[in-house]
XYZ file of C-alpha atoms in Angstrom:
632
model
C 144.603 132.906 55.158
C 143.737 131.400 58.521
C 140.524 129.477 59.001
C 137.748 131.217 60.948
C 135.852 129.257 63.621
C 133.341 130.168 66.301
C 134.635 131.073 69.778
C 133.360 127.917 71.488
C 135.139 125.728 68.953
C 138.432 127.643 69.383
C 138.047 127.419 73.163
C 137.718 123.633 72.890
C 140.726 123.398 70.558
C 142.877 125.439 72.965
C 141.856 123.175 75.853
C 142.700 120.050 73.820
C 146.019 121.597 72.775
C 147.084 122.223 76.390
C 146.125 118.695 77.448
C 147.850 117.044 74.499
C 150.955 119.204 74.913
C 151.187 118.329 78.617
C 150.765 114.606 77.884
C 153.423 114.587 75.175
C 155.910 116.561 77.295
C 155.504 114.027 80.117
C 155.775 111.163 77.632
C 158.963 112.650 76.141
C 160.519 113.116 79.584
C 159.718 109.534 80.591
C 161.121 108.279 77.272
C 164.455 110.073 77.618
C 164.789 108.826 81.217
C 164.173 105.288 79.967
C 166.588 105.860 77.066
C 169.434 106.532 79.535
C 168.973 103.047 80.979
C 168.097 101.314 77.739
C 169.157 103.075 74.489
C 166.845 101.006 72.297
C 165.514 102.070 68.856
C 161.862 101.776 69.945
C 162.459 104.332 72.712
C 163.964 106.725 70.167
C 160.852 106.253 68.043
C 158.661 107.030 71.067
C 160.650 110.202 71.709
C 160.361 111.277 68.090
C 156.607 110.608 68.071
C 156.189 112.825 71.115
C 158.068 115.770 69.574
C 156.427 115.186 66.191
C 152.975 115.266 67.797
C 153.794 118.509 69.623
C 155.051 120.062 66.403
C 152.036 118.929 64.413
C 149.392 120.021 66.903
C 151.139 123.416 67.197
C 151.016 123.887 63.422
C 147.365 122.862 63.367
C 146.630 125.443 66.058
C 148.554 128.150 64.192
C 146.547 127.437 61.020
C 143.443 128.639 62.873
C 142.476 132.160 63.854
C 143.359 131.827 67.541
C 143.549 134.834 69.931
C 146.718 136.875 69.412
C 148.004 136.374 72.977
C 148.411 132.641 72.256
C 150.231 132.964 68.926
C 153.801 133.774 70.041
C 153.990 130.908 72.523
C 152.466 128.452 70.033
C 155.090 129.495 67.455
C 157.896 128.954 69.972
C 156.496 125.560 70.966
C 156.449 124.540 67.300
C 160.067 125.664 66.780
C 161.412 123.953 69.901
C 159.615 120.670 69.185
C 160.812 120.764 65.555
C 164.429 121.306 66.634
C 164.178 118.501 69.205
C 162.689 116.139 66.628
C 165.628 116.849 64.315
C 168.100 116.472 67.168
C 166.730 113.041 68.090
C 167.222 111.903 64.485
C 170.967 111.609 65.195
C 170.184 108.893 67.703
C 168.687 106.637 65.052
C 171.965 105.558 63.480
C 173.923 104.961 66.668
C 171.744 105.089 69.805
C 174.407 103.596 72.110
C 176.946 106.161 70.971
C 174.866 109.129 72.025
C 176.438 110.845 75.016
C 174.916 114.317 75.157
C 171.261 114.119 76.097
C 171.366 117.248 78.244
C 170.062 119.243 75.282
C 166.907 117.131 75.234
C 166.359 117.649 78.953
C 166.913 121.380 78.434
C 164.472 121.414 75.520
C 161.828 119.590 77.579
C 162.246 122.180 80.352
C 161.747 124.953 77.800
C 158.570 123.263 76.524
C 157.281 123.095 80.116
C 158.012 126.795 80.555
C 156.308 127.638 77.254
C 153.250 125.585 78.219
C 152.980 127.549 81.459
C 153.323 130.839 79.555
C 150.729 129.639 77.025
C 148.249 128.774 79.796
C 148.749 132.133 81.524
C 148.848 134.087 78.240
C 152.096 135.770 79.295
C 155.398 136.636 77.629
C 157.706 133.635 77.452
C 161.453 133.050 77.543
C 163.797 133.778 74.641
C 164.361 130.511 72.751
C 166.953 131.781 70.263
C 170.039 130.841 72.364
C 168.784 127.274 72.756
C 167.935 126.940 69.058
C 171.424 128.171 68.188
C 173.092 125.684 70.552
C 171.064 122.698 69.448
C 171.556 123.458 65.747
C 175.317 123.591 66.260
C 175.133 120.060 67.704
C 173.039 118.669 64.893
C 174.732 116.307 62.460
C 171.678 114.923 60.817
C 171.815 112.764 57.737
C 170.137 114.264 54.689
C 166.597 113.205 53.940
C 164.588 113.497 50.766
C 163.272 117.023 50.381
C 159.518 117.411 50.486
C 157.750 120.374 48.999
C 156.935 122.985 51.690
C 153.205 122.958 50.951
C 153.164 119.177 51.186
C 154.883 119.385 54.582
C 152.154 121.718 55.803
C 149.430 119.348 54.638
C 151.142 116.295 56.131
C 151.414 117.928 59.535
C 147.828 119.215 59.526
C 146.385 115.924 58.298
C 148.508 113.968 60.770
C 146.989 115.892 63.653
C 143.496 115.560 62.212
C 143.880 111.777 62.112
C 145.081 111.808 65.695
C 141.877 113.641 66.611
C 139.964 110.976 64.722
C 141.184 108.440 67.269
C 138.288 109.759 69.359
C 135.817 110.042 66.487
C 132.979 108.513 68.524
C 132.717 111.590 70.702
C 132.724 114.159 67.877
C 129.610 115.529 66.227
C 129.636 115.357 62.463
C 129.530 119.148 62.012
C 132.418 119.627 64.430
C 134.558 116.993 62.747
C 133.911 118.537 59.335
C 135.011 121.945 60.605
C 138.216 120.348 61.851
C 138.866 118.876 58.427
C 138.638 122.257 56.626
C 142.304 123.267 57.207
C 143.521 119.927 55.816
C 141.195 120.119 52.797
C 142.340 123.677 52.048
C 145.992 122.629 52.377
C 145.251 119.791 49.966
C 143.695 122.234 47.492
C 146.768 124.488 47.710
C 148.769 121.487 46.549
C 146.575 121.360 43.473
C 145.353 117.884 44.447
C 141.596 118.469 44.417
C 141.055 115.008 42.918
C 142.240 113.535 46.252
C 139.669 115.493 48.257
C 137.027 112.811 47.764
C 139.401 110.099 49.025
C 140.266 112.271 51.991
C 136.579 112.794 52.806
C 136.003 109.020 52.770
C 138.486 108.640 55.637
C 136.495 111.114 57.721
C 133.210 109.407 56.867
C 134.521 105.988 57.932
C 135.843 107.474 61.175
C 132.454 109.051 61.917
C 130.846 105.634 61.561
C 133.453 104.090 63.852
C 134.730 101.831 61.055
C 138.398 101.904 62.057
C 139.603 99.168 59.704
C 138.214 100.945 56.630
C 139.546 104.287 57.842
C 143.059 102.893 58.307
C 142.944 101.139 54.947
C 141.903 104.376 53.216
C 144.637 106.339 55.006
C 147.232 103.914 53.604
C 145.815 104.194 50.080
C 145.476 107.966 50.339
C 149.138 108.480 51.294
C 150.348 106.150 48.536
C 148.445 108.188 45.920
C 149.651 111.449 47.466
C 153.336 110.476 47.462
C 153.172 109.035 43.936
C 151.613 112.262 42.636
C 154.430 114.239 44.278
C 157.152 112.019 42.871
C 158.222 110.619 46.239
C 159.040 106.927 46.441
C 159.758 104.673 49.403
C 158.701 107.346 51.845
C 158.301 105.930 55.377
C 154.566 106.327 55.895
C 154.699 105.726 59.643
C 155.969 109.245 60.161
C 152.654 110.644 58.975
C 149.932 108.131 59.677
C 148.624 107.715 63.202
C 147.471 104.578 64.909
C 143.830 104.511 65.964
C 143.673 103.735 69.670
C 140.867 102.394 71.806
C 141.379 104.997 74.511
C 139.893 108.417 75.167
C 141.100 111.272 77.352
C 138.932 111.832 80.437
C 139.196 114.750 82.840
C 140.173 113.433 86.302
C 137.613 115.778 87.881
C 134.871 114.069 85.891
C 136.082 110.678 87.093
C 136.064 111.930 90.668
C 132.508 113.190 90.220
C 131.443 109.783 88.885
C 133.189 108.067 91.796
C 131.345 110.337 94.230
C 128.053 109.366 92.588
C 128.992 105.696 92.924
C 129.667 106.392 96.585
C 126.202 107.878 96.962
C 124.818 104.817 95.185
C 126.539 102.629 97.782
C 124.913 104.694 100.544
C 121.561 104.202 98.786
C 122.254 100.478 98.539
C 122.974 100.367 102.260
C 119.686 102.211 102.843
C 117.939 99.518 100.811
C 119.618 96.883 102.967
C 118.295 98.624 106.069
C 114.757 98.718 104.621
C 115.044 95.083 103.545
C 115.495 94.034 107.161
C 112.459 96.113 108.162
C 110.407 94.545 105.366
C 110.845 91.063 106.827
C 108.482 92.028 109.646
C 105.831 93.233 107.171
C 105.546 90.561 104.468
C 107.665 87.477 103.814
C 106.613 87.238 100.131
C 107.366 90.910 99.511
C 110.656 90.449 101.356
C 111.681 87.598 99.008
C 110.843 89.607 95.871
C 112.635 92.680 97.107
C 115.643 90.604 98.161
C 116.063 89.414 94.543
C 115.996 93.016 93.327
C 118.402 94.049 96.080
C 120.842 91.253 95.171
C 120.949 92.499 91.562
C 121.398 96.087 92.754
C 124.244 94.983 95.014
C 126.025 93.144 92.180
C 125.643 96.015 89.705
C 126.795 98.568 92.298
C 129.864 96.490 93.156
C 130.760 95.950 89.476
C 130.276 99.644 88.698
C 132.414 100.648 91.662
C 135.205 98.283 90.585
C 135.185 99.563 86.998
C 135.225 103.240 87.998
C 137.929 102.577 90.567
C 140.072 100.931 87.870
C 139.679 104.017 85.669
C 141.182 106.161 88.431
C 144.130 103.850 89.006
C 147.486 104.624 87.387
C 150.851 102.802 87.562
C 153.053 104.301 90.265
C 155.953 104.337 87.772
C 154.354 107.475 86.258
C 155.669 109.288 89.318
C 158.740 107.197 90.135
C 160.319 107.563 86.669
C 160.466 111.332 87.131
C 162.868 111.006 90.063
C 165.564 109.607 87.770
C 166.190 113.087 86.482
C 166.054 114.687 89.932
C 168.709 112.268 91.208
C 170.791 112.827 88.080
C 170.816 116.619 88.493
C 171.408 116.626 92.266
C 174.238 114.078 92.159
C 176.061 116.011 89.416
C 176.298 119.036 91.709
C 177.631 117.040 94.678
C 180.395 114.863 93.177
C 178.278 111.751 93.572
C 177.450 108.924 91.217
C 174.081 107.364 91.969
C 172.204 104.545 90.300
C 168.433 104.565 90.545
C 166.355 101.382 90.456
C 162.601 100.815 90.515
C 160.802 97.602 91.409
C 157.029 97.185 91.264
C 156.426 100.178 89.004
C 153.329 98.479 87.571
C 151.538 98.618 90.951
C 148.444 100.776 90.454
C 147.296 103.498 92.800
C 144.525 106.101 92.816
C 145.651 109.203 90.899
C 144.578 111.423 93.801
C 146.796 109.429 96.173
C 149.651 109.585 93.656
C 149.421 113.377 93.431
C 149.577 113.676 97.215
C 152.669 111.443 97.333
C 154.739 113.825 95.191
C 155.945 116.089 98.026
C 156.803 113.412 100.624
C 158.567 111.184 98.084
C 160.505 114.128 96.661
C 161.709 115.081 100.136
C 162.780 111.527 100.994
C 164.702 111.147 97.736
C 166.371 114.544 98.135
C 167.411 113.534 101.650
C 168.823 110.254 100.339
C 170.960 112.141 97.805
C 172.037 114.962 100.105
C 172.439 113.222 103.485
C 172.470 109.531 102.603
C 174.737 108.747 99.664
C 178.393 109.667 100.198
C 180.686 111.395 97.701
C 182.790 109.199 95.414
C 185.927 109.738 97.572
C 184.074 108.944 100.797
C 182.635 105.730 99.376
C 186.013 104.551 98.097
C 187.588 105.146 101.547
C 184.810 103.073 103.140
C 185.431 100.239 100.668
C 182.100 100.765 98.957
C 181.332 100.815 95.260
C 181.925 104.381 94.064
C 178.386 104.390 92.666
C 175.686 104.785 95.286
C 172.250 103.213 94.958
C 168.764 104.550 95.558
C 166.077 101.946 95.056
C 162.295 102.150 95.315
C 160.307 98.954 95.860
C 156.525 98.983 95.611
C 154.238 96.086 96.514
C 150.838 95.184 97.978
C 150.424 93.952 101.541
C 147.163 93.409 103.466
C 145.207 95.746 101.211
C 147.788 98.539 101.421
C 150.427 99.759 98.980
C 153.895 99.721 100.542
C 156.633 101.925 99.111
C 160.218 101.374 100.257
C 162.804 104.103 99.621
C 166.216 102.487 100.111
C 169.718 103.945 99.921
C 173.104 102.314 100.606
C 174.611 105.440 102.134
C 175.665 106.674 105.561
C 172.632 105.655 107.532
C 171.308 107.761 110.415
C 173.749 108.201 113.292
C 171.881 107.868 116.634
C 174.666 109.734 118.465
C 174.210 112.804 116.264
C 170.472 112.640 116.928
C 171.129 112.276 120.659
C 173.448 115.310 120.663
C 170.913 117.471 118.818
C 168.092 116.233 121.080
C 170.116 117.230 124.141
C 170.661 120.724 122.693
C 166.899 121.058 122.254
C 166.169 119.843 125.759
C 164.541 116.575 124.677
C 164.672 113.362 126.674
C 167.834 111.470 125.676
C 167.492 108.520 128.056
C 166.279 106.357 125.176
C 167.519 103.413 123.121
C 169.084 104.031 119.703
C 165.898 102.838 117.975
C 163.830 105.263 120.045
C 166.159 108.252 119.803
C 166.241 108.264 115.993
C 162.459 108.745 115.933
C 163.168 112.384 116.811
C 163.762 113.047 113.108
C 159.968 113.317 112.823
C 159.843 116.158 115.372
C 159.037 119.613 113.900
C 162.177 121.651 113.249
C 164.550 118.798 114.116
C 167.631 118.696 111.862
C 171.233 117.607 112.347
C 172.406 119.418 109.213
C 175.066 122.021 109.928
C 174.405 123.931 106.740
C 171.316 125.069 104.924
C 171.238 124.569 101.182
C 168.749 124.472 98.351
C 168.207 120.761 98.798
C 167.543 120.140 102.463
C 168.790 120.848 105.971
C 166.304 123.638 106.651
C 165.033 122.064 109.863
C 161.669 121.293 108.317
C 160.621 118.349 106.270
C 160.391 114.965 107.965
C 157.547 116.094 110.227
C 155.755 117.378 107.122
C 156.420 114.079 105.335
C 154.908 112.205 108.291
C 151.866 114.499 108.362
C 151.358 114.148 104.596
C 151.390 110.358 104.830
C 149.072 110.306 107.847
C 146.629 112.596 106.022
C 146.387 109.790 103.468
C 145.469 107.466 106.356
C 148.879 105.879 105.964
C 151.992 105.483 108.082
C 155.758 105.915 107.751
C 158.531 103.943 109.447
C 162.217 103.379 108.783
C 165.186 101.098 109.364
C 168.777 102.281 109.363
C 172.303 100.950 109.894
C 175.304 103.214 110.265
C 177.447 103.249 107.076
C 175.128 100.702 105.442
C 172.083 102.733 104.531
C 168.482 103.593 105.344
C 165.104 102.231 104.321
C 161.914 104.280 104.686
C 158.634 102.368 104.412
C 155.441 104.181 103.432
C 152.203 102.277 104.002
C 149.242 103.871 102.265
C 145.752 102.896 101.084
C 145.473 102.490 97.311
C 142.229 104.518 97.275
C 140.671 107.228 99.439
C 136.981 107.055 98.565
C 135.468 103.683 99.520
C 136.612 101.045 102.003
C 135.600 97.566 103.038
C 135.159 97.375 106.785
C 133.522 95.778 109.787
C 130.935 97.657 111.852
C 130.470 96.942 115.543
C 129.078 98.289 118.797
C 131.161 99.700 121.611
C 128.716 100.748 124.300
C 125.711 102.280 122.543
C 127.771 103.729 119.686
C 128.589 102.143 116.330
C 132.095 102.234 114.880
C 133.902 100.840 111.827
C 137.408 99.396 111.421
C 138.840 99.123 107.858
C 139.483 95.522 106.797
C 142.931 96.608 105.631
C 144.017 97.029 109.270
C 142.464 93.812 110.592
C 144.133 90.407 110.826
C 141.163 88.404 112.141
C 137.816 88.677 113.922
C 137.254 86.206 116.802
C 134.912 85.393 119.686
C 136.662 84.107 122.797
C 135.454 82.282 125.907
C 135.964 84.277 129.098
C 138.162 81.564 130.606
C 140.752 82.282 127.898
C 141.326 85.767 129.281
C 144.125 86.187 131.851
C 145.401 88.925 134.121
C 149.136 89.481 134.627
C 150.429 92.547 136.496
C 147.223 94.478 135.762
C 147.524 93.714 132.050
C 144.877 91.634 130.289
C 146.040 88.879 127.928
C 144.105 86.523 125.649
C 144.926 83.048 124.382
C 145.297 83.258 120.599
C 146.944 80.709 118.302
C 148.892 79.082 121.147
C 150.248 82.376 122.435
C 149.237 85.073 124.887
C 148.582 88.452 123.310
C 147.743 91.766 125.028
C 144.101 92.889 125.038
C 143.129 96.544 124.626
C 139.694 97.479 125.924
C 138.127 99.816 123.333
C 135.474 100.995 125.786
C 138.199 102.103 128.204
C 140.255 103.745 125.441
C 137.315 105.788 124.135
C 136.198 106.782 127.634
C 139.805 107.480 128.688
C 139.203 105.201 131.663
C 141.036 102.123 132.929
C 138.734 99.152 133.619
C 140.238 96.358 135.714
C 140.192 92.674 134.812
C 137.155 91.842 136.991
C 135.071 94.661 135.496
C 135.836 93.446 131.970
C 135.022 89.812 132.772
C 131.689 90.755 134.367
C 130.345 92.445 131.221
C 127.548 90.666 129.405
C 128.244 89.349 125.907
C 126.108 87.437 123.418
C 126.442 83.691 124.173
C 129.012 84.732 126.805
C 131.647 84.999 124.047
C 133.880 88.065 124.010
C 134.142 89.657 120.512
C 137.676 90.747 119.632
C 139.423 92.180 116.612
C 143.011 91.003 116.072
C 145.458 93.470 114.539
C 149.191 93.334 113.883
C 151.409 96.142 115.107
C 155.146 96.073 114.334
C 155.018 92.305 113.798
C 153.153 91.544 117.040
C 149.525 90.437 117.322
C 147.220 92.184 119.768
C 143.481 92.116 120.438
C 140.938 94.931 120.698
C 137.903 94.070 122.813
C 134.557 95.399 121.530
C 130.927 94.778 122.570
C 129.160 93.300 119.533
C 129.760 92.684 115.820
C 127.144 94.165 113.459
C 128.158 93.518 109.837
C 130.837 93.495 107.172
C 130.206 95.926 104.307
C 131.675 98.591 102.046
C 131.403 102.183 103.183
C 131.711 105.566 101.498
C 134.316 107.668 103.324
C 133.195 111.171 104.203
C 135.861 113.702 105.285
C 135.676 115.214 108.761
C 135.837 118.919 109.647
C 139.273 120.110 110.778
C 138.374 120.350 114.469
C 137.433 116.644 114.563
C 140.496 115.289 112.771
C 142.634 112.896 114.821
C 145.330 110.358 113.900
C 143.077 107.506 115.021
C 140.046 108.644 112.967
C 140.029 107.441 109.350
C 136.881 109.374 108.446
C 133.146 108.867 108.729
C 130.294 107.321 106.778
C 126.516 107.725 106.592
C 124.375 104.623 107.053
C 121.156 103.875 105.214
C 119.063 105.297 108.051
C 121.048 108.563 107.992
C 123.170 107.726 111.034
C 126.761 109.043 110.994
C 129.389 106.483 112.059
C 133.097 107.117 112.682
C 135.671 104.975 110.861
C 138.570 104.383 113.255
C 142.172 103.325 112.731
C 142.831 100.568 115.299
C 146.602 101.078 115.342
C 146.084 104.810 115.794
C 143.910 104.092 118.834
C 146.595 101.904 120.398
C 149.497 104.325 119.974
C 147.682 107.573 120.753
């Protein structure tokens, strides 16, 4: 008989089941991808744990009185995960000898499909053909037989202990309700004398005493196996490790981060009031300044900690492309190795999610248009195996992602021919002409297939990256390969920046786009052919007048020199564009600070506008991208 629980409890269990199933499917997929490169025993164990966890949590769910429209899919999930767990057992004896892992990939795809059907409460695919195929492949060594009722208890209790990893967040009554199925399964074994020992484990977990809980789990299983006449049973298959982590909804983290952002705005308001207070009372100013300093430190620490919670290693995304490359290359008579460097670099999860589409398109292009077939590579004297490599690293506050292939490269003459057909200007250098690949609808592909060549894509990739306040560039050599470079901010919510005046308006530049802030004597400004240059680090660099740019007006050298500046020193912001330094002339520096980024309405969005922020006095200030201003 299935256990009866209230609707709210079942609703929570279903939510946890979906989250845990999704996590374990992703973990299994990452493990099998890693196994291809490194067939090590510990990776096999990771794969088995993932399938075992899916099987166990499915059985736990099925032991409860869940709504009928969830039952069929849960049963199928349990069967698929069980068959995959058994299939992986063959890898244990000879991991390097395993050649056919396609069945595992197929099984993972079926689990993904079943999860989707489970979430939508819809009829799912027929799993019988897959179960038949995978069973015919199984050559699993015989294990000691365990009584069926004991198996049920072991799976239910295993999942209960995994839930106990988060015992701090459970109420006692809720945890006890979760233990009922395991206790009943224990009673069906006729082991009521072990119930008290089992209850002690739950009690220790409720108190947060992990060491005692783990010790009692060990002792409990020893007694259980002895009473069932099983010796030398590997306990690790059934006992979980207690972790120090908890699952947190990303939306909740985003809400907390937004509150931290509002706290920063409040802190900036306090800073504004602090300056006003100096005119009222010096003693009160000193006291309030101490309080403000503490507030500033706590706010900064809180922001850093919350930001770290939102950061995830970029390898979580990059590992998934191993399979994409594997499947695409199989269909095109290509052999392609895939390498990742810098996978530990952390990036905001929101940024990572928005990188999926552009990265997928670039990698598909590398496979379809970049890497040659085996025959073509051999004729060119290349290694028959192509290479796609992704390098990730930090630079000047940004995350840079390089997508490199050693394939055909981009042929400027093909681009020129297509540009001529479209009526574009072709009187350009090779480096300039190849930039047309970012034009909407521009494609040199002669055929349209399921991978690429549809005349759309690179312009969308560029737009996606720019929406992240990033940029995309590339280098290419004919018959040697292509390298795309994505430059993106690691976070989208809060930036460090410098605020300044240009005319009567305030603006902000992100620190990430600034090389240096300087003040220059007027005699170090020079005029050559109606272009203004400044002396900087023993070289002459071009000067861009921000006032003129924003007003869409060209001021001549004399007009710029005649402006009044504090101490007669001209404030400039140095930036680096394509390896060259250049200066942006402003009117007056205000302060360096951190600012909460507020999104702009669609009609105000421009490539040179990063976003906006609200100052302590309620004033709205635009955050500008200096490079965007220069190239607009």
